Amino acid sequence: MHKTPLDALHRRLGARMVEFAGYEMPLQYQGIIAEHLACRSGAALFDVSHMGQVEIADAAGLERLVPGDMTGLRPGRQRYTLLLNAAGGIIDDLMVANLGTHFQAVLNAGRKDVDVAHMRANGLGVVTHFERALLAVQGPQAVAVVPEAAGLKFMDAAGLDIAGIACVVTRSGYTGEDGFEIGCAGAAGEALAEALLARGAVPAGLGARDSLRLEAGLCLYGNDIGETTNPVAAQLGFALSKKRLAAGDFIGAAAVTAAPAGGVPRKLVGIRLDGRAPARAHAPIHVGGQQVGEVTSGCFAPSLNAPVALGYVRADCAAPGTALDLIVRDKPLPGFVTPLPFIPHNYVR
Amino acid sequence: MSQIFYSKDHEWVALGADGLATIGITDHAQNALGDIVFVELPEPGRNVATGEACAVVESVKAASDVYAPLAGTVAEVNQAIVEEPALVNSGAEAEGWFMKLRLADVAALSGLMDRAGYDEFLATLA
C-alpha cells in the first residue's frame, strides 16, 4: 500500500484512513458533511497526491492519443481531455497544462500505470513524477488562502512560489468551486499543507471530495466513465475538438462519433430523488416499470440536503423533468431527470 | 436503570420495566458510519428473527443494514430519527434509539455481551 507525502499529517489531524487506488488516503477528518460545507462556504484542503503528475514534451505526440487540441493549447493554459482507445472508450480523463517548457498531465490514481503504458506503447515519451505532492485548495475563499495565485483565471497554469515553496499551480479542481491544484516536490508537501492550513483552509477527505464532485456533476472515472464509455454518451462532447474530429487523426476518432453499437443510445443524466433515501451505484433505473438504465454514482448531497445520482438512461428518457424510479432494496424511489450540475459552478473566469 | 446488552453487530438492547426491549446502534457504530442522513425502520407488528436485517442506515457515502440482535415483534419505532437522522450520531445510545421489540425469549438476552464484554470485543477490532 502506498502512502502520500502527507501521510503523517493526516494521522496527526485525526483522519480516518481508507484504501483507495492502492493508497492509504484520508476519508474524513471531522466528518463528510462539515468538510463538504466548509468547501462550499470557505476553503477546503485536499491531499490528491495519489494522482499521477507526468511530464510530456511532445504536444503533437500527445495529440495522437486525445481528442483535444493540444498543439493549440497556449503556454499558461490547461485543458480537460481524454485518453481514448481504438473503440472510442475512455482509458482515462485528465488535465493537461502547457507550462511553457513542457506539458504536465494529471492522471487518475487508479489509471496512472495504465495511462503511462498506453502512452509509451504509442511512442509518446513521458516522465513520471509520482513522488510529487498534489494539494487542492477549493472553495470561495481559496484565493484568500493562496493569494500568490490570485493572478490566475480558471484553467490557467503557472509555476509559482507558494509560502516560499516552488509549485506548479492551476486554477481548477474537482468540486465546482473556485480553487487551485498545487503540485510540489514530495518532501515539501507537508510544509506546504501546514502553511495552507495555517491560512485557514479546512482539511477535507475523499468522502467530501466525492460528494462535492457529484453535486458539481463531474464524472468519476471507474464509476461514471470507463473503457467502454462513449464520451458523447457521458456528456463529455465538449472535450472533442471540432478541428481534431474533422482531421480524424487520433486513436478512437472514427469510433467516437459512430452510431453506438447495438442501437439504443444512452446518455448520462443527473437525477434528483423526491425522498431522502439515497440511491447508490448500480441501482436500476425504471420508467413505467421497465428498466431504462442504471445509476453510476449516488450520494446524499449535503448542499442540497437531498439525495442525487448520476446514471445512464435510454436517450428517450434523458429529457429534464422525466420521471424515473430508482430501485433500492427492491422498492422504487421516485425521482426525475434534472440538468447538470446540481449546484451552479463557481469558477473565476 | 436496566442493564444494557450489546451484540457483535454493534447493537444495544435495554430491557424496560414494560417488558419491551429498546434497540439501537452503539456509539462505536454511529462513529464508524459517519454522518447519518437517512434511516429506514420496520413496520410495527413485524416479526424479526435473530440476526435479520430489520432497519437501514445511510451515511453520505454508504448504506448499512441494522440487524435484530434478538427475535421478537416490533412494538414501536423511533419516528424522531426518521425525521432527524443526525440524532443517531448525536445520541446513538440514548434518544437515537431505533425500535422497541417484544422479545420472543427474554432469556436469549444472556447470549449478548455486557458493557465490559463489548468493550473487550471493541478492543479486538482496533
XYZ file of C-alpha atoms in Angstrom:
475
model
C 0.000 0.000 0.000
C 1.376 3.431 -0.980
C 1.334 6.464 1.298
C 1.270 10.068 0.110
C 3.874 12.614 1.277
C 1.187 13.961 3.662
C 0.560 10.667 5.440
C 1.993 11.745 8.816
C -0.007 14.983 8.687
C -3.273 13.118 8.049
C -2.668 10.964 11.100
C -1.793 13.986 13.267
C -5.052 15.612 12.122
C -7.010 12.523 13.199
C -8.087 11.432 9.720
C -9.954 8.187 9.208
C -7.792 6.453 6.610
C -9.088 4.156 3.872
C -7.560 2.308 0.950
C -8.174 3.989 -2.405
C -6.460 3.024 -5.682
C -3.597 1.401 -3.787
C -3.054 4.385 -1.465
C -3.866 4.958 2.177
C -5.960 8.112 1.938
C -7.977 10.246 4.374
C -11.712 9.512 4.045
C -12.651 12.242 6.516
C -11.371 14.288 9.437
C -14.247 15.990 11.317
C -16.962 14.499 9.090
C -18.011 14.469 5.449
C -20.889 16.953 5.757
C -18.883 19.528 7.728
C -15.965 19.250 5.294
C -18.274 19.460 2.289
C -19.976 22.597 3.600
C -16.609 24.137 4.538
C -15.597 23.821 0.900
C -18.815 25.426 -0.343
C -18.586 28.352 2.095
C -14.849 28.805 2.783
C -11.810 26.864 1.657
C -11.016 23.166 1.974
C -7.631 21.472 1.577
C -7.487 18.065 -0.109
C -4.471 15.797 -0.483
C -4.667 14.450 -4.026
C -1.056 13.311 -4.210
C -2.280 9.854 -5.223
C -2.997 11.305 -8.663
C -0.188 10.927 -11.184
C 1.738 14.003 -12.295
C 3.611 13.361 -15.541
C 5.703 15.455 -17.881
C 5.277 15.310 -21.648
C 7.483 17.202 -24.117
C 5.783 16.293 -27.394
C 2.404 18.042 -27.775
C 1.895 16.653 -31.285
C 2.603 13.157 -29.965
C 0.095 13.628 -27.160
C -2.456 14.812 -29.699
C -2.453 11.425 -31.389
C -3.875 9.939 -28.150
C -6.523 12.530 -27.212
C -9.440 14.284 -28.972
C -8.490 17.718 -27.623
C -6.441 20.482 -29.238
C -3.020 20.183 -27.565
C -0.779 21.923 -30.084
C -3.144 24.884 -29.853
C -3.028 24.979 -26.038
C -1.220 28.210 -25.212
C 1.528 28.399 -22.583
C -0.026 29.017 -19.183
C -3.304 27.315 -20.067
C -4.837 23.992 -19.029
C -7.420 21.802 -20.747
C -9.513 18.770 -19.780
C -9.099 15.884 -22.185
C -9.497 12.138 -22.606
C -7.229 9.246 -23.445
C -9.301 7.140 -25.840
C -8.933 3.555 -27.011
C -9.493 2.449 -30.608
C -13.166 1.741 -29.828
C -13.676 5.338 -28.658
C -13.854 4.256 -24.999
C -12.238 6.278 -22.248
C -8.905 4.985 -20.913
C -8.733 7.960 -18.561
C -9.808 11.561 -18.201
C -7.048 14.014 -17.431
C -5.987 17.632 -17.121
C -3.184 18.799 -19.410
C -1.366 22.083 -18.777
C 1.109 23.836 -21.055
C 3.829 25.040 -18.667
C 5.864 26.633 -21.466
C 8.900 24.366 -21.177
C 6.764 21.201 -21.243
C 3.262 19.861 -20.787
C 2.030 18.468 -17.491
C -0.746 15.897 -17.285
C -2.538 14.865 -14.085
C -3.813 11.283 -14.215
C -6.341 9.443 -12.081
C -4.649 7.432 -9.330
C -6.203 4.142 -10.351
C -5.305 4.652 -14.002
C -1.854 6.196 -13.997
C 0.057 2.974 -14.678
C -2.367 2.014 -17.473
C -2.109 5.528 -18.940
C 1.686 5.632 -18.938
C 1.895 2.166 -20.515
C -0.583 3.277 -23.189
C 1.365 6.461 -23.897
C 4.684 4.650 -24.160
C 3.218 1.839 -26.284
C 2.122 4.547 -28.709
C 5.542 6.154 -28.854
C 4.875 9.094 -26.544
C 7.747 9.956 -24.213
C 6.514 10.549 -20.657
C 8.427 11.273 -17.460
C 6.549 10.270 -14.306
C 6.687 12.334 -11.126
C 4.516 10.106 -8.949
C 6.619 11.020 -5.920
C 5.397 14.630 -6.032
C 2.729 16.051 -3.740
C -0.509 17.491 -5.151
C -2.793 19.582 -2.958
C -6.148 21.080 -3.875
C -7.445 24.248 -2.198
C -11.107 24.595 -3.127
C -13.860 26.999 -2.178
C -14.915 30.650 -2.447
C -12.114 31.615 -0.020
C -9.426 29.706 -1.954
C -7.816 32.864 -3.282
C -7.524 34.229 0.264
C -5.612 31.040 1.177
C -3.417 31.174 -1.946
C -3.037 34.925 -2.677
C 0.166 34.189 -4.617
C -2.030 32.701 -7.358
C -4.654 35.472 -7.467
C -3.488 36.494 -10.950
C -4.586 33.201 -12.495
C -8.005 32.747 -14.104
C -9.965 29.478 -14.366
C -7.832 26.886 -16.204
C -4.661 28.982 -16.113
C -1.425 27.254 -15.080
C 1.863 28.676 -13.791
C 4.982 27.920 -11.821
C 4.703 29.980 -8.630
C 6.223 30.093 -5.168
C 3.517 29.371 -2.575
C 4.573 30.018 1.024
C 8.138 30.067 -0.280
C 7.843 26.620 -1.894
C 8.308 26.132 -5.650
C 4.990 24.891 -7.020
C 3.066 24.267 -10.227
C -0.353 25.866 -9.764
C -3.511 25.569 -11.839
C -6.784 27.363 -11.144
C -9.047 24.347 -11.378
C -10.368 21.493 -9.308
C -12.996 18.828 -8.836
C -15.597 20.483 -6.616
C -17.365 23.026 -8.850
C -15.871 25.793 -6.714
C -13.125 28.281 -7.441
C -9.786 26.896 -6.360
C -6.305 25.716 -7.125
C -4.429 22.487 -7.591
C -0.873 22.875 -6.388
C 1.930 20.439 -7.139
C 5.298 20.483 -5.384
C 8.191 18.205 -4.508
C 7.048 15.394 -2.221
C 9.492 16.441 0.512
C 7.917 19.924 0.599
C 4.322 18.696 0.615
C 3.797 18.642 4.362
C 5.244 22.140 4.851
C 3.007 23.445 2.058
C -0.065 21.787 3.576
C 0.766 23.178 7.030
C 1.084 26.672 5.546
C -2.280 26.394 3.751
C -3.988 25.102 6.907
C -2.472 27.977 8.899
C -4.026 30.353 6.358
C -7.470 28.973 7.141
C -8.077 26.019 4.821
C -10.045 23.193 6.441
C -8.721 19.663 5.854
C -11.161 17.600 3.801
C -11.043 13.950 2.769
C -12.086 11.760 -0.112
C -15.640 11.498 1.236
C -16.294 15.217 0.796
C -14.368 15.229 -2.480
C -16.825 12.671 -3.840
C -19.993 14.432 -2.652
C -18.661 17.783 -3.933
C -17.823 16.474 -7.404
C -21.158 14.688 -7.645
C -23.082 17.885 -6.821
C -20.921 19.620 -9.441
C -21.971 16.978 -11.994
C -18.380 15.865 -12.609
C -17.738 12.276 -13.670
C -15.678 9.874 -11.570
C -13.527 7.520 -13.615
C -14.443 3.927 -12.797
C -17.995 4.877 -11.780
C -19.439 7.177 -14.417
C -16.950 6.629 -17.230
C -14.713 3.735 -18.248
C -13.134 1.869 -21.110
C -16.497 1.109 -22.735
C -17.971 4.597 -22.267
C -18.538 6.752 -25.316
C -17.617 10.365 -24.430
C -20.741 11.713 -26.156
C -22.972 9.464 -24.037
C -21.101 10.716 -20.965
C -21.923 14.348 -21.940
C -18.201 14.948 -22.499
C -18.666 16.082 -26.095
C -17.090 19.420 -25.141
C -13.763 17.573 -24.893
C -13.978 16.536 -28.567
C -12.330 19.316 -30.600
C -14.185 20.020 -33.853
C -10.860 20.587 -35.579
C -9.496 17.277 -34.279
C -12.693 15.400 -35.199
C -12.518 16.832 -38.724
C -8.883 15.769 -39.002
C -9.713 12.358 -37.513
C -6.066 11.896 -36.543
C -6.314 10.454 -33.026
C -6.875 6.979 -31.653
C -10.622 6.296 -31.476
C -11.557 9.142 -33.842
C -13.694 7.008 -36.121
C -15.430 5.153 -33.293
C -16.142 8.124 -31.068
C -18.623 9.708 -33.459
C -20.021 6.475 -34.952
C -23.540 5.348 -34.052
C -23.470 3.279 -30.851
C -23.136 -0.454 -31.375
C -26.324 -2.325 -30.583
C -28.611 0.544 -31.447
C -30.118 2.264 -28.437
C -28.064 5.259 -27.419
C -27.679 6.052 -23.731
C -26.997 9.329 -22.042
C -25.607 10.317 -18.684
C -28.148 12.340 -16.708
C -28.453 13.954 -13.320
C -31.246 12.641 -11.105
C -32.895 14.216 -8.075
C -34.839 11.947 -5.744
C -38.124 13.030 -4.181
C -37.450 11.417 -0.790
C -34.447 11.370 1.498
C -33.134 7.859 0.781
C -30.061 7.879 -1.480
C -29.666 5.523 -4.434
C -26.174 4.157 -4.983
C -24.182 2.942 -7.982
C -25.810 0.021 -9.832
C -29.362 0.829 -8.706
C -31.627 0.041 -11.692
C -33.485 2.992 -13.239
C -37.070 2.333 -14.324
C -39.635 4.282 -16.339
C -43.159 2.892 -16.305
C -41.978 -0.342 -14.692
C -39.342 -1.011 -17.369
C -35.617 -0.748 -16.818
C -34.145 2.094 -18.891
C -30.771 2.456 -17.224
C -28.598 2.236 -14.145
C -27.173 4.605 -11.525
C -23.387 5.042 -11.719
C -22.874 7.367 -8.708
C -25.208 8.377 -5.933
C -24.960 10.071 -2.579
C -26.733 12.349 -0.186
C -25.892 15.874 -1.372
C -25.098 17.983 1.706
C -25.538 21.354 -0.056
C -28.974 20.353 -1.350
C -29.904 18.391 1.790
C -31.272 15.768 -0.594
C -30.061 12.689 -2.441
C -28.729 12.968 -6.013
C -27.425 10.487 -8.543
C -25.736 10.219 -11.917
C -26.766 7.414 -14.222
C -27.130 6.330 -17.805
C -30.631 6.134 -19.281
C -32.053 5.412 -22.706
C -31.732 8.633 -24.707
C -35.520 8.965 -24.974
C -35.720 9.135 -21.160
C -32.983 11.761 -20.763
C -35.024 14.982 -21.051
C -35.025 17.154 -17.902
C -38.185 16.541 -15.914
C -38.573 12.909 -16.981
C -39.999 10.955 -14.029
C -37.925 7.906 -13.053
C -37.936 5.245 -10.363
C -34.632 4.197 -8.837
C -34.856 0.669 -7.455
C -33.336 0.466 -3.964
C -33.814 -2.598 -1.739
C -36.433 -3.821 -4.231
C -38.534 -0.676 -3.817
C -38.985 2.144 -6.351
C -37.742 5.527 -5.165
C -39.316 8.260 -7.312
C -37.113 10.927 -8.846
C -36.671 12.962 -12.004
C -34.034 13.950 -14.548
C -32.502 17.319 -13.763
C -29.938 19.431 -15.654
C -26.323 19.189 -14.520
C -24.634 20.485 -12.486
C -26.877 20.004 -9.464
C -25.477 23.206 -7.995
C -24.007 26.012 -10.134
C -20.277 26.086 -10.761
C -18.461 28.971 -9.139
C -15.400 29.372 -11.363
C -13.450 32.637 -11.704
C -13.033 33.131 -15.435
C -31.625 1.625 35.443
C -31.960 -1.563 33.473
C -28.941 -3.445 32.292
C -27.805 -2.869 28.716
C -26.632 -5.677 26.458
C -24.565 -5.482 23.278
C -24.232 -7.544 20.100
C -21.207 -8.160 17.892
C -23.123 -6.337 15.130
C -22.868 -3.212 17.328
C -26.463 -3.000 18.508
C -27.505 -2.340 22.083
C -30.554 -3.733 23.870
C -32.140 -2.358 27.050
C -34.984 -4.320 28.667
C -37.541 -1.918 30.131
C -39.946 -2.384 33.041
C -42.751 -2.722 30.473
C -41.102 -5.874 29.130
C -40.165 -4.202 25.840
C -36.548 -4.262 24.647
C -35.298 -0.939 23.262
C -32.768 -1.425 20.468
C -30.301 0.925 18.853
C -26.825 1.029 17.345
C -23.810 1.704 19.529
C -21.807 4.894 19.650
C -18.957 2.941 18.050
C -21.262 2.039 15.150
C -22.512 5.599 14.554
C -18.944 6.868 14.629
C -17.852 4.264 12.096
C -20.782 5.120 9.801
C -20.165 8.860 9.866
C -22.866 11.458 9.173
C -26.178 9.595 9.018
C -28.613 11.108 6.528
C -31.404 8.538 6.244
C -32.949 5.829 8.415
C -35.481 3.209 7.358
C -37.317 1.411 10.170
C -39.545 -1.696 10.149
C -43.328 -1.564 10.349
C -44.708 -2.105 13.856
C -46.116 -5.612 14.126
C -43.374 -7.182 12.026
C -41.776 -10.313 13.441
C -37.997 -10.361 13.198
C -35.601 -13.270 13.674
C -32.259 -13.038 15.440
C -29.738 -11.582 13.000
C -32.381 -10.494 10.491
C -31.803 -7.196 8.694
C -34.609 -5.028 10.053
C -33.520 -1.418 9.502
C -31.240 0.548 7.193
C -28.988 3.488 7.946
C -27.469 5.544 5.160
C -24.478 7.822 5.563
C -23.414 10.291 2.860
C -21.389 7.552 1.189
C -22.887 4.160 2.021
C -25.888 2.134 3.183
C -25.691 -0.296 6.119
C -28.162 -2.823 7.465
C -29.124 -2.946 11.114
C -29.659 -6.499 12.383
C -32.111 -7.580 15.049
C -29.927 -8.683 17.974
C -32.778 -10.876 19.231
C -36.002 -12.320 17.863
C -39.281 -10.575 18.594
C -42.129 -8.456 17.368
C -41.670 -4.764 16.560
C -43.842 -2.878 19.043
C -42.751 0.688 18.391
C -40.258 2.596 16.219
C -38.496 5.912 16.823
C -40.005 8.269 14.261
C -37.730 11.057 15.533
C -34.664 9.519 13.862
C -36.552 9.214 10.571
C -37.274 12.928 10.709
C -33.827 13.844 12.049
C -31.300 11.089 11.211
C -28.431 13.067 12.801
C -29.947 12.136 16.188
C -28.337 8.733 15.684
C -24.931 10.433 15.536
C -25.513 12.718 18.496
C -27.266 10.189 20.730
C -26.797 6.658 19.459
C -27.232 5.056 22.852
C -29.987 7.429 24.049
C -32.514 9.476 22.013
C -31.220 7.903 18.797
C -32.810 4.505 19.571
C -34.327 2.570 16.659
C -37.163 0.341 17.827
C -38.786 -1.488 20.713
C -39.208 -5.234 20.409
C -41.438 -7.573 22.377
C -38.858 -10.328 22.744
C -39.759 -13.868 21.751
C -37.479 -15.143 24.506
C -36.212 -12.796 27.219
C -33.697 -15.419 28.345
C -31.893 -15.008 24.997
C -30.515 -11.726 26.372
C -27.922 -13.806 28.182
C -26.381 -14.620 24.811
C -25.367 -10.979 24.354
C -22.420 -9.116 25.904
C -22.437 -6.760 28.863
C -20.636 -3.401 28.583
C -17.311 -4.815 29.770
C -17.613 -7.676 27.309
C -18.453 -5.296 24.449
C -15.527 -3.035 25.319
C -13.244 -6.078 25.218
C -14.761 -7.025 21.855
C -14.132 -3.496 20.514
C -10.519 -3.729 21.665
C -10.065 -6.816 19.499
C -11.196 -4.796 16.440
C -8.697 -1.977 16.916
